[in-house]
Short mmCIF file of C-alpha atoms in Angstrom, two decimals:
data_model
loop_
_atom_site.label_atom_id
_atom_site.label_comp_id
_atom_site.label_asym_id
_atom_site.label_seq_id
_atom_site.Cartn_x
_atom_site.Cartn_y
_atom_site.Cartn_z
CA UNK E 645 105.14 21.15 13.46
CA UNK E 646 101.95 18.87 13.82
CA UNK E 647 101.85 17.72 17.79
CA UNK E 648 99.14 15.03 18.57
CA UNK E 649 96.02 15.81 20.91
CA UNK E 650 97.86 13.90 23.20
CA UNK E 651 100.79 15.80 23.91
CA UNK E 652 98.23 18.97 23.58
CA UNK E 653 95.75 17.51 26.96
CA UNK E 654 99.29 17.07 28.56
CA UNK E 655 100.26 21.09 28.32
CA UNK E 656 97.07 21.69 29.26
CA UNK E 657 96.80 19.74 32.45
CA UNK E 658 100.51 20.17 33.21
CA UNK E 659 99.66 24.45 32.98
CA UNK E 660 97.11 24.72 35.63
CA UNK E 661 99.20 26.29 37.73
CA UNK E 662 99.71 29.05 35.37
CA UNK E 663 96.03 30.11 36.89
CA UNK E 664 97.17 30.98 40.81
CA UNK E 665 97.85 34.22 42.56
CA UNK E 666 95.14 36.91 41.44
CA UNK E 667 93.87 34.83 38.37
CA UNK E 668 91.83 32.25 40.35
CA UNK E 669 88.74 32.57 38.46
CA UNK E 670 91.08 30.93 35.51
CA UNK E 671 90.88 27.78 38.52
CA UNK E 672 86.59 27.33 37.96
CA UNK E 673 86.86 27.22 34.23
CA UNK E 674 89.03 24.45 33.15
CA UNK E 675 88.12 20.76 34.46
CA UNK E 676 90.23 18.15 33.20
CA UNK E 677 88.83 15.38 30.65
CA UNK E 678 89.92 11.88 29.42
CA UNK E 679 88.41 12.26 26.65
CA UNK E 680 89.93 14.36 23.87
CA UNK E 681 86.72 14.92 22.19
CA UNK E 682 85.48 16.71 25.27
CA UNK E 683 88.70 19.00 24.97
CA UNK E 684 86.41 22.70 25.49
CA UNK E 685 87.63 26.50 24.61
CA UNK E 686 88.39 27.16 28.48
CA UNK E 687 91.30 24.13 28.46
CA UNK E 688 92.59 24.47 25.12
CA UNK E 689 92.55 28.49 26.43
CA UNK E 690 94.85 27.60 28.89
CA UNK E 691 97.28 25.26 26.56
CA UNK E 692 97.57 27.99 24.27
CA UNK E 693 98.90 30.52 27.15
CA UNK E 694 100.97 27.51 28.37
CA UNK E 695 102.42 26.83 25.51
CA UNK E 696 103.83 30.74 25.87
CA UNK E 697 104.45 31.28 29.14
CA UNK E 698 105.85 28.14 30.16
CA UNK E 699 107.67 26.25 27.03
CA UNK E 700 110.96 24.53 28.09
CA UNK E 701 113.74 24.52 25.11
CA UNK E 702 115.83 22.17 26.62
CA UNK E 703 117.97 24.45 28.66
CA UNK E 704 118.20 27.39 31.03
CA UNK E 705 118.35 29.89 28.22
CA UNK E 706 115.22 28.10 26.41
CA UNK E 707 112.98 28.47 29.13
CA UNK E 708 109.86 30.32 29.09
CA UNK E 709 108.85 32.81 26.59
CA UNK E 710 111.09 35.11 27.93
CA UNK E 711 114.12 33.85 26.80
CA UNK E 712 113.34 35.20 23.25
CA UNK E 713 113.71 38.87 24.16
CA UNK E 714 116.74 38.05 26.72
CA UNK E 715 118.35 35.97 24.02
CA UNK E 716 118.11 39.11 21.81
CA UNK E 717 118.81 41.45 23.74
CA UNK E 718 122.48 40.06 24.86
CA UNK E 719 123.04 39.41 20.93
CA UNK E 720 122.92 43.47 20.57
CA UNK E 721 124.75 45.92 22.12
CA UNK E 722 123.80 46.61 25.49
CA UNK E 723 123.82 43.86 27.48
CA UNK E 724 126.84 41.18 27.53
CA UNK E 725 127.88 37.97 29.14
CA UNK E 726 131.33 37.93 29.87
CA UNK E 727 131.70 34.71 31.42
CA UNK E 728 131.39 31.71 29.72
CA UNK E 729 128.09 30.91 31.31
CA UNK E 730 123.92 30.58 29.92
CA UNK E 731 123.05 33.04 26.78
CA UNK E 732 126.48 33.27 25.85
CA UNK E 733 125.98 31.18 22.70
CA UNK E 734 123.64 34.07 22.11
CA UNK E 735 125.68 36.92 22.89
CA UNK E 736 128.84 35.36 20.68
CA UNK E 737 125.78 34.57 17.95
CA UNK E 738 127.73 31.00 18.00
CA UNK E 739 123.69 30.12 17.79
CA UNK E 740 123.63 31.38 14.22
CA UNK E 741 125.90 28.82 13.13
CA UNK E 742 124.01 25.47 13.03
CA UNK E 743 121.03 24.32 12.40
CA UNK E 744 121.32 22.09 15.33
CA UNK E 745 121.45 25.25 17.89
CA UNK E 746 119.78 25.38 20.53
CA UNK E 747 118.09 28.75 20.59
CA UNK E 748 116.96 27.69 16.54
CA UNK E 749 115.30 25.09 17.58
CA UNK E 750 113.61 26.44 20.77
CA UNK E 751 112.38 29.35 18.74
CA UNK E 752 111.14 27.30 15.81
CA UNK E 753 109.36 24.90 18.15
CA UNK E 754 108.16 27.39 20.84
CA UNK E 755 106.34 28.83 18.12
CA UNK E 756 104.61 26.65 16.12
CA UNK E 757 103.90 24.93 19.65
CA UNK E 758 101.71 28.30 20.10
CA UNK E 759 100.76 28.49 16.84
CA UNK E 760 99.37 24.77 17.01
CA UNK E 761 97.62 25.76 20.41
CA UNK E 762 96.11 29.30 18.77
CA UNK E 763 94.86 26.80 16.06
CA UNK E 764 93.14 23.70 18.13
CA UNK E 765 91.45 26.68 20.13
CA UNK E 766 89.63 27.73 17.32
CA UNK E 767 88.54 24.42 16.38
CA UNK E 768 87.34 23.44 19.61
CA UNK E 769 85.47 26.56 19.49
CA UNK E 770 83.96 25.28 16.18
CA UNK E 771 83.30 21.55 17.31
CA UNK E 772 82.64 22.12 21.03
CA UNK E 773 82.00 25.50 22.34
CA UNK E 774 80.67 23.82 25.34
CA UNK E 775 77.40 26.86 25.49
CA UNK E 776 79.48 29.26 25.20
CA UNK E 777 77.31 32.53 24.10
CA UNK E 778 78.43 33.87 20.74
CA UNK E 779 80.17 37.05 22.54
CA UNK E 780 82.85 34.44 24.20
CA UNK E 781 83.10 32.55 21.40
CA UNK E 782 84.12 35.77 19.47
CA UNK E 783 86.54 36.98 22.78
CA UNK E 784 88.35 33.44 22.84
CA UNK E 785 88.68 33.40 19.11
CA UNK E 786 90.05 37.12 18.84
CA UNK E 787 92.78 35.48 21.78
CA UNK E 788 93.47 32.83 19.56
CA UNK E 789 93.95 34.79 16.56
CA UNK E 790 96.36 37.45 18.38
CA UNK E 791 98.53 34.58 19.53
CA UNK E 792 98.68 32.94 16.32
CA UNK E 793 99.78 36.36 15.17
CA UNK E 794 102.90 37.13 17.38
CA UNK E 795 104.15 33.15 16.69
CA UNK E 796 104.50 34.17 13.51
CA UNK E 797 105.99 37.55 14.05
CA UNK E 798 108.88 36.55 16.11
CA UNK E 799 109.36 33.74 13.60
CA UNK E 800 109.56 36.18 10.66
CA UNK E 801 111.45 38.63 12.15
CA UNK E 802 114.25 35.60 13.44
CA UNK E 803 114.29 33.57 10.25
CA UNK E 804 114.45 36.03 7.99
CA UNK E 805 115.51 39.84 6.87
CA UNK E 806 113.23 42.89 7.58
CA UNK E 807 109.83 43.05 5.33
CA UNK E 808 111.46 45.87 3.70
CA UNK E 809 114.65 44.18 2.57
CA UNK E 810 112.40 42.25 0.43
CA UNK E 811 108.93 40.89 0.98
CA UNK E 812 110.05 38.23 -1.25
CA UNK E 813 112.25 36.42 0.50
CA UNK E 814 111.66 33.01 1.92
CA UNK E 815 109.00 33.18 4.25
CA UNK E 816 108.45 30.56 6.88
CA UNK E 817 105.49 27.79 6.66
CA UNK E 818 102.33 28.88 7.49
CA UNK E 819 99.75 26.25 9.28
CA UNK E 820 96.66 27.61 9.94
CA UNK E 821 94.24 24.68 10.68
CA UNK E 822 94.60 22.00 13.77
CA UNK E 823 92.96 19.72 10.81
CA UNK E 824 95.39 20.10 8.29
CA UNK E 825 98.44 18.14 8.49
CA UNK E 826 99.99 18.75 5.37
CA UNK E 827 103.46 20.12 6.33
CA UNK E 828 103.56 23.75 4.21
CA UNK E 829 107.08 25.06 2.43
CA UNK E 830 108.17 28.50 3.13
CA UNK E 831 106.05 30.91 0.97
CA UNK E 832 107.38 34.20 1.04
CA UNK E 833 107.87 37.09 3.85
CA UNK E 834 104.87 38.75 1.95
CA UNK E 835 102.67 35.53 2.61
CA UNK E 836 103.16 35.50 6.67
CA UNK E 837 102.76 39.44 6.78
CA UNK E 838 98.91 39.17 4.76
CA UNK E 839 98.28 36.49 7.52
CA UNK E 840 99.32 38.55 10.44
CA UNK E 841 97.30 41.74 9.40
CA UNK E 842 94.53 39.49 8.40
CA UNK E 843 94.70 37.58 12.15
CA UNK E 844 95.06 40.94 14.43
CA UNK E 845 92.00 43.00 12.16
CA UNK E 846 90.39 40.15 13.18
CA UNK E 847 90.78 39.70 16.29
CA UNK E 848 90.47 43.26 16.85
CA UNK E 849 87.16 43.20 15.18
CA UNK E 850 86.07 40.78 17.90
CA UNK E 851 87.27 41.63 20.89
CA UNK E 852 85.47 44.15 23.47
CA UNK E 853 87.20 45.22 26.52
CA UNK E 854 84.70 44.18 29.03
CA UNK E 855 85.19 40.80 30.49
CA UNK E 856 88.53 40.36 28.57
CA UNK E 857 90.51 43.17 29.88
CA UNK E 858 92.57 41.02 32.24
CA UNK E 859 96.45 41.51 31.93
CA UNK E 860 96.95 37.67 31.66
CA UNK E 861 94.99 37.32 27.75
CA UNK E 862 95.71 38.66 24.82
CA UNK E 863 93.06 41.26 25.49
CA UNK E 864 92.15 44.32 22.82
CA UNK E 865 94.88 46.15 23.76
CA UNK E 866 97.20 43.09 23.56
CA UNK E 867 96.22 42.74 20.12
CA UNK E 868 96.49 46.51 18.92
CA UNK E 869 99.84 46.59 20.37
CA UNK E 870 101.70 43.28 18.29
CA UNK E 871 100.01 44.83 15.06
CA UNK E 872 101.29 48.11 16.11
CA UNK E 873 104.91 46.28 16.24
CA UNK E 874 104.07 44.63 12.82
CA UNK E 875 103.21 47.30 11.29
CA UNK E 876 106.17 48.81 12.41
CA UNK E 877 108.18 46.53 11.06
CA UNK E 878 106.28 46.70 7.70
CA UNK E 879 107.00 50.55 7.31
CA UNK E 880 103.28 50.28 7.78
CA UNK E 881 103.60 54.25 9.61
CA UNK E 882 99.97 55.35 9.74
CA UNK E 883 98.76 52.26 11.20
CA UNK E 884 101.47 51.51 13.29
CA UNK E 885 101.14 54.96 15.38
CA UNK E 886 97.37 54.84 15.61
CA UNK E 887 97.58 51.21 16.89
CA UNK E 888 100.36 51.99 19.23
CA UNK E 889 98.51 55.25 20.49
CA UNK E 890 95.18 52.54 20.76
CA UNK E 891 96.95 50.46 22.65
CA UNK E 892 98.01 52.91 25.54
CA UNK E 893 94.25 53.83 26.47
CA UNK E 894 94.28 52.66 30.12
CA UNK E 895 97.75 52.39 30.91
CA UNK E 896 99.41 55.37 31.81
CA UNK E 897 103.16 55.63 32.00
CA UNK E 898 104.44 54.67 35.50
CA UNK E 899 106.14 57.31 37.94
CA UNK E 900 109.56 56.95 38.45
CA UNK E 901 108.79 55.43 42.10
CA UNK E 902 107.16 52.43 40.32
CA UNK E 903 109.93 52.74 37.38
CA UNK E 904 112.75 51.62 40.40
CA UNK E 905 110.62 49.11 41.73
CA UNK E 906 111.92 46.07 40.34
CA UNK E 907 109.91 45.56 37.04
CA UNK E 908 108.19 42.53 38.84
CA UNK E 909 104.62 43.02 39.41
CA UNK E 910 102.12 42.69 36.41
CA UNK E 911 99.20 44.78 38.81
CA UNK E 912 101.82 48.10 37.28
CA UNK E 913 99.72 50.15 35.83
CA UNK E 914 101.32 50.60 32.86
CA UNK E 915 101.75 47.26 31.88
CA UNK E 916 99.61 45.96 29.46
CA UNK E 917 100.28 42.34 29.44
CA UNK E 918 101.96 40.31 31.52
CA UNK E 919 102.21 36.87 33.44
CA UNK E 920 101.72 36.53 37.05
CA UNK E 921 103.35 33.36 38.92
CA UNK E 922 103.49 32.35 42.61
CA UNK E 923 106.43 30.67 44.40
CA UNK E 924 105.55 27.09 43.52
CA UNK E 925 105.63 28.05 40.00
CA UNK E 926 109.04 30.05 39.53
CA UNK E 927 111.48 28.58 37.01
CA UNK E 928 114.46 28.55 40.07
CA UNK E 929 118.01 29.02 38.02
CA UNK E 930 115.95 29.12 34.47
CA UNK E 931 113.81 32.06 35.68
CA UNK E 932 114.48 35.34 33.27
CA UNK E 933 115.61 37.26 36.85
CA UNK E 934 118.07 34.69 37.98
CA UNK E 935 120.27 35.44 34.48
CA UNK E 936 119.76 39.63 35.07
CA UNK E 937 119.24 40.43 38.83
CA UNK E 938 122.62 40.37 40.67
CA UNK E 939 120.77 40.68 44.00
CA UNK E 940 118.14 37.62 43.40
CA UNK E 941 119.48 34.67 46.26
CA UNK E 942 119.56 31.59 43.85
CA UNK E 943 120.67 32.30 40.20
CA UNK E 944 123.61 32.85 37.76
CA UNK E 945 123.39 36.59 37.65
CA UNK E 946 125.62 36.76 34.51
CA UNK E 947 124.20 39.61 32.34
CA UNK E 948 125.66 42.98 32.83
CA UNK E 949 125.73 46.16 31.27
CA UNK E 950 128.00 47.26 28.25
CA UNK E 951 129.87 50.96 29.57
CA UNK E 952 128.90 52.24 26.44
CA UNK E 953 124.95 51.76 26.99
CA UNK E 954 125.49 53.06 30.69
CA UNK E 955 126.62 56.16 29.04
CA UNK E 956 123.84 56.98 27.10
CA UNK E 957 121.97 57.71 30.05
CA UNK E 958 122.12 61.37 31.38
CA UNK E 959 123.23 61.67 34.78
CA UNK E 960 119.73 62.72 35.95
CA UNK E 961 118.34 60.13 34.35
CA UNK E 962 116.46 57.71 36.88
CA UNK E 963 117.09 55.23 34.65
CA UNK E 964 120.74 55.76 35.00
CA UNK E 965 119.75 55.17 39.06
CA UNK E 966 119.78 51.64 38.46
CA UNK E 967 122.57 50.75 36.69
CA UNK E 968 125.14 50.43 39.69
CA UNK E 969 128.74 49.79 39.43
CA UNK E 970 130.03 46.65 40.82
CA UNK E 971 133.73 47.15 41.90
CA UNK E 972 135.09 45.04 38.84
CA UNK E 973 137.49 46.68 36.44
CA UNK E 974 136.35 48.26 33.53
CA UNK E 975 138.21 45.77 30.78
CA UNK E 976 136.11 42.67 32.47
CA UNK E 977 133.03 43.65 30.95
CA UNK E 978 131.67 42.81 34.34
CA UNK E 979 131.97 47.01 35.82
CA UNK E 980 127.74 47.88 35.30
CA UNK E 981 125.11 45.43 36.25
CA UNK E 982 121.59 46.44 36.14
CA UNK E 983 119.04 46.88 38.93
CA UNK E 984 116.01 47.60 36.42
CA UNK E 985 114.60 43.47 37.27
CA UNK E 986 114.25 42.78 40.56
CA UNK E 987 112.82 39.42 41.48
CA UNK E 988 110.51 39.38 44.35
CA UNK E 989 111.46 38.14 47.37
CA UNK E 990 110.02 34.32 46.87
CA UNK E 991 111.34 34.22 44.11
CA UNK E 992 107.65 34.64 42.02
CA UNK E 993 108.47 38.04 40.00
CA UNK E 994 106.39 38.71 36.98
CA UNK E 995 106.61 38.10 33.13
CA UNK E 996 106.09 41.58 31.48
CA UNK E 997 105.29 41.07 27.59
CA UNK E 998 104.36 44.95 26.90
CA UNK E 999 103.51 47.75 28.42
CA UNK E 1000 102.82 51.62 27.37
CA UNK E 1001 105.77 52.99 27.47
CA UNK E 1002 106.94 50.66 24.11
CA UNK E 1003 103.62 52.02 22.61
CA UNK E 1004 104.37 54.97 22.70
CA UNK E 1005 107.72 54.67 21.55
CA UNK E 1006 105.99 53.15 18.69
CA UNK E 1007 104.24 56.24 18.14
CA UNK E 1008 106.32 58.47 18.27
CA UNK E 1009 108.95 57.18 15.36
CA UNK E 1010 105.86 56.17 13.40
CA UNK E 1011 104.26 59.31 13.87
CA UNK E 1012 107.89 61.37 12.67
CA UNK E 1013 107.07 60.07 9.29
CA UNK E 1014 104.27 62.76 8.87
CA UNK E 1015 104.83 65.32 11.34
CA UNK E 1016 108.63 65.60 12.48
CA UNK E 1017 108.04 68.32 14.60
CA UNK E 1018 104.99 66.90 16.35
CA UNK E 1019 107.24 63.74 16.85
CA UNK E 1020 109.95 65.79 18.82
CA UNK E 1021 107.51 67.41 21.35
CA UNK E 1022 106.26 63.79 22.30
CA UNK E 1023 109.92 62.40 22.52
CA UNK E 1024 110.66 65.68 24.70
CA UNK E 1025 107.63 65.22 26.99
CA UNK E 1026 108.20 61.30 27.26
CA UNK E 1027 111.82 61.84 27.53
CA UNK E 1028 110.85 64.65 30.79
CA UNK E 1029 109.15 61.52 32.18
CA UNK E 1030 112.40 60.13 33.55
CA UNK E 1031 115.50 62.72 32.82
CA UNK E 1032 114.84 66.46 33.98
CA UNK E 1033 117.62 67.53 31.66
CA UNK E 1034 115.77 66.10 28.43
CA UNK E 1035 115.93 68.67 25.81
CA UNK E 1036 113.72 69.29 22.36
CA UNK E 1037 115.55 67.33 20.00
CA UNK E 1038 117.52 69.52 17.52
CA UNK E 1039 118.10 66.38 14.74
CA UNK E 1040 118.05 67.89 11.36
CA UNK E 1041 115.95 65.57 9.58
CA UNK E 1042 113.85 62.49 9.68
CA UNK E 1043 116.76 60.04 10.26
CA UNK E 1044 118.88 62.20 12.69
CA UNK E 1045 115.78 61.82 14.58
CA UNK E 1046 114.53 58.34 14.24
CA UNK E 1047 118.41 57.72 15.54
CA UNK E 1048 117.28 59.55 19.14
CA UNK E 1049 113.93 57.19 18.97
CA UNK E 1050 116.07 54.47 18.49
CA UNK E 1051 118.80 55.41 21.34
CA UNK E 1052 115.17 56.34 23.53
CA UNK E 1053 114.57 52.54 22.91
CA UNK E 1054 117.09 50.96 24.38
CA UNK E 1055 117.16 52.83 27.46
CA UNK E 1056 113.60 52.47 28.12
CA UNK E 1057 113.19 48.93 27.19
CA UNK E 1058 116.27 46.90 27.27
CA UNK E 1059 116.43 43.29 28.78
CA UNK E 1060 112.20 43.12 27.89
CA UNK E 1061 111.81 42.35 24.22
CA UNK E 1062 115.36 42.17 22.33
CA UNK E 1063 115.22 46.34 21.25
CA UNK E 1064 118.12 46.72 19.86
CA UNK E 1065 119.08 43.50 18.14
CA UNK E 1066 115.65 43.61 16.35
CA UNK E 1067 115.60 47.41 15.73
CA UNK E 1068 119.15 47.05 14.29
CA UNK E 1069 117.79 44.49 11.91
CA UNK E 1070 114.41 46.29 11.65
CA UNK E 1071 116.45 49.37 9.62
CA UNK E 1072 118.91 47.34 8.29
CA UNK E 1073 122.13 48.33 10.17
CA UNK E 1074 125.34 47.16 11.01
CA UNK E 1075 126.79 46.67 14.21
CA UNK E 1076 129.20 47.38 16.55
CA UNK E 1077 130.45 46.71 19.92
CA UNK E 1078 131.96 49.09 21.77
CA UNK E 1079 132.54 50.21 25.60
CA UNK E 1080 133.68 47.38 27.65
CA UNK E 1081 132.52 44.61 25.20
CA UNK E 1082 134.53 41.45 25.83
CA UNK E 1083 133.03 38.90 23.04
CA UNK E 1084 132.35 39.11 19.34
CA UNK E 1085 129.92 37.80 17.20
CA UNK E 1086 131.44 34.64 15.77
CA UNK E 1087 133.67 35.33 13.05
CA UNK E 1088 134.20 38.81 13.94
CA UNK E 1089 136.99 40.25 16.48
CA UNK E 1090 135.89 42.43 19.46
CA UNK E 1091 135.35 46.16 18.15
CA UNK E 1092 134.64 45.08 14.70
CA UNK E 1093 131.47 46.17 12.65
CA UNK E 1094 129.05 43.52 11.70
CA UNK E 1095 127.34 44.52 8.61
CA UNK E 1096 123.71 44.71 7.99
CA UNK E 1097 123.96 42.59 5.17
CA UNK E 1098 125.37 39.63 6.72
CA UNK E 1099 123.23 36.52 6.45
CA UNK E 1100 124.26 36.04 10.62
CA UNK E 1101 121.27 38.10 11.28
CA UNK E 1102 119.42 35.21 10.66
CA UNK E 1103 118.68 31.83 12.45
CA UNK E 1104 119.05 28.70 9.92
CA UNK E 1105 115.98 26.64 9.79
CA UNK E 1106 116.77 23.67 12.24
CA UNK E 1107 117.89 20.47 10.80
CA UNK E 1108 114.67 18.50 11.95
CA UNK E 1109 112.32 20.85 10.56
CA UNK E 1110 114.06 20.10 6.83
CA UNK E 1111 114.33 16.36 7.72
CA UNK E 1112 110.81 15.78 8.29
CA UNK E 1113 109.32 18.07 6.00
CA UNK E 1114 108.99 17.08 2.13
CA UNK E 1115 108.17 20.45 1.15
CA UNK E 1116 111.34 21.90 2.85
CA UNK E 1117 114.69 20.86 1.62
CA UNK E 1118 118.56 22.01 2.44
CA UNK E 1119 117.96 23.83 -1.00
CA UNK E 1120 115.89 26.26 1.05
CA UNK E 1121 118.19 26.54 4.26
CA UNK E 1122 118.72 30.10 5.14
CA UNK E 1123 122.63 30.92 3.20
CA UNK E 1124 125.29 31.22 5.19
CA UNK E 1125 128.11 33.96 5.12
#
């Protein structure tokens, strides 16, 4: 997990391009060194968001940051690969399988790679903060501790059951100093959950808004909104819907004009993070929109829409607008594709990471949990936002309801951050393919349920990880079914 200052000065230098389009101020800060001892906060700034935004797994469904939620969101429900072509190792869950996979491995590494990043940006802070004033220092730590944070949440969450299955379980290793090169063993689920609150309070407790409101950093709101998904995720209620309902102040939720736009400009006022690129930066056939937009001139436009999602959506819905039929026959799996990503026209569309309308999403199943009837109104009025028709919910009780939250998800947020595969595993369900679905997770036959219970929800450690470790052995490999 350890990665020399070597191979950290060449992310760095290799990322400066991650600083064009509207972020050239990023360009004045960092000036490369050839020294590593003169490493200072602005470069290892810009490693750390390389080390997101632009890790490369090994293949075209490895690359960037974005394959985690694309990866996740074909092994749900609503999105499928019919062909054999990229992600559908993913969509089958073949990656599940082996500790040699692919998608393991590029998770695993992607982030402890930002993990190691989030840590050598602290201590540079501590052995070279290069004048920084002590309000800077606090804003790039705060970054650094936010990042740190969601490494270790989407390595939780893939490695291992929900929080509430048992916070006992195997956790995964927890490095928290660029100094320290003692590899760690796997604590416990309760161990990496005390870290993440104790990272994000701090880095709220830093952060201001002022000069570090830009979309491109881990800014406040940034910060709120990953402990509002962690606290989500712990059952965590209160907290989660008063971060969630934090991290909306300033973004308000985009018309339905911008909604059909293309989801490919971070300057949307609703998002609240996101990476810009320009042309000479775009990923070409690896780019997230050359898997998902059908209409983008160079890609593999494989990724379509499962009949069954398609008719969740009422027909008023503008959301509904932009899933299109396609002339193929139903039984293909190929009938719906999905016009919701749009890459611009050279090819330089945006990375969105989160935006409002997840927030408030957040807050509104959190929020059910004391006041069910406050928590329909705000799924009504959200709801109103996109589908004329929307009615007051009329569920029963507190799970009826947090079943419409859950269904509100996926139609607002699929093929962004993996909704339904991680809400599924989030409340411990089983699953089930229906509609046009053409493959099955491994082991399973088309239409048949995959139960909540089943170790395939989670990754296996990968092989090198146990090999070079001492304090991880195949006697802690995740089981197998």
């Amino acid at each position: 997990m350890k990665k020399i200052f070597y191979s950290f000065l060449f992310l760095i230098f290799s990322s400066l391009a991650f600083m064009s389009c509207d972020v050239e101020e990023f360009l004045n800060e960092p000036q490369p060194t050839d020294e590593v001892a003169k490493v200072t906060p602005e470069l290892a700034l810009v490693g750390m968001y390389g080390a997101y935004r632009d890790f490369y797994g090994g293949g075209h469904d490895v690359a960037t940051a974005k394959s985690f939620g694309l990866g996740a969101d074909v092994m749900g429900r609503d999105l499928q690969v019919p062909d054999f072509n990229w992600y559908i190792f993913e969509h089958r869950w073949d990656i599940v399988e082996s500790p040699n996979a692919r998608r393991n491995n590029y998770v695993w590494e992607m982030c402890y790679e930002l993990i190691f990043h989030a840590n050598n940006l602290m201590y540079v802070l501590e052995t070279n903060p290069n004048g920084m004033d002590q309000a800077k220092i606090d804003a790039y730590r705060g970054q650094a501790l936010t990042m740190r944070a969601l490494g270790y949440f989407d390595l939780i969450r893939t490695f291992q059951f929900t929080y509430a299955k048992n916070p006992n379980l195997p956790g995964v290793p927890l490095d928290l100093s660029a100094t320290d090169s003692e590899p760690k063993g796997r604590g416990t689920v309760q161990q990496v959950y005390n870290q993440m609150y104790a990272d994000l309070n701090e880095a709220i407790s830093l952060m201001t808004t002022e000069r570090y409101g830009v979309k491109y950093r881990a800014n406040i709101n940034v910060a709120k909104g990953i402990l509002a998904r962690v606290a989500l995720e712990k059952q965590d209620y209160p907290l989660a819907a008063q971060m969630a309902a934090d991290a909306q102040v300033g973004f308000p939720l985009m018309s339905n004009t911008d909604y059909v736009a293309g989801f490919n400009d971070f300057n949307n006022a609703e998002w609240i993070w996101g990476f810009p690129f320009v042309n000479a930066e775009n990923w070409g056939f690896a780019s997230f929109y050359s898997f998902i937009d059908h209409e983008r001139p160079a890609g593999y436009a494989d990724i379509y829409v499962n009949s069954a999602f398609y008719d969740l959506f009422g027909d008023n819905d503008i959301r509904k607008s932009l899933i299109v039929t396609t002339g193929q026959p139903l039984a293909s799996g190929k009938m719906y594709r999905t016009r919701k990503f749009r890459d611009l026209a050279d090819l330089s569309g945006h990375m969105v990471c989160m935006r409002a309308s997840e927030m408030k999403l957040i807050e509104i199943e959190a929020m059910a949990h004391a006041d069910l009837a406050g928590a329909k109104q705000e799924l009504l009025d959200f709801q109103l936002l996109r589908d004329p028709d929307a009615v007051l919910s009329a569920a029963a009780d507190l799970n009826a309801f947090v079943e419409e939250v859950l269904i509100e998800r996926r139609k607002e947020l699929y093929g962004e951050i993996g909704t339904d595969f991680f809400d599924l595993k989030r409340h411990q369900k089983s699953m089930q393919r229906v509609g046009n679905a053409t493959r099955a997770v491994v082991g399973y036959g088309v239409f048949d349920v995959v139960p909540a219970t089943s170790n395939k929800w989670n990754m296996l450690l990968p092989q090198n990880e146990i090999d070079r470790n001492p304090n991880i052995s195949e006697a802690d490999q995740n089981p197998v079914d």
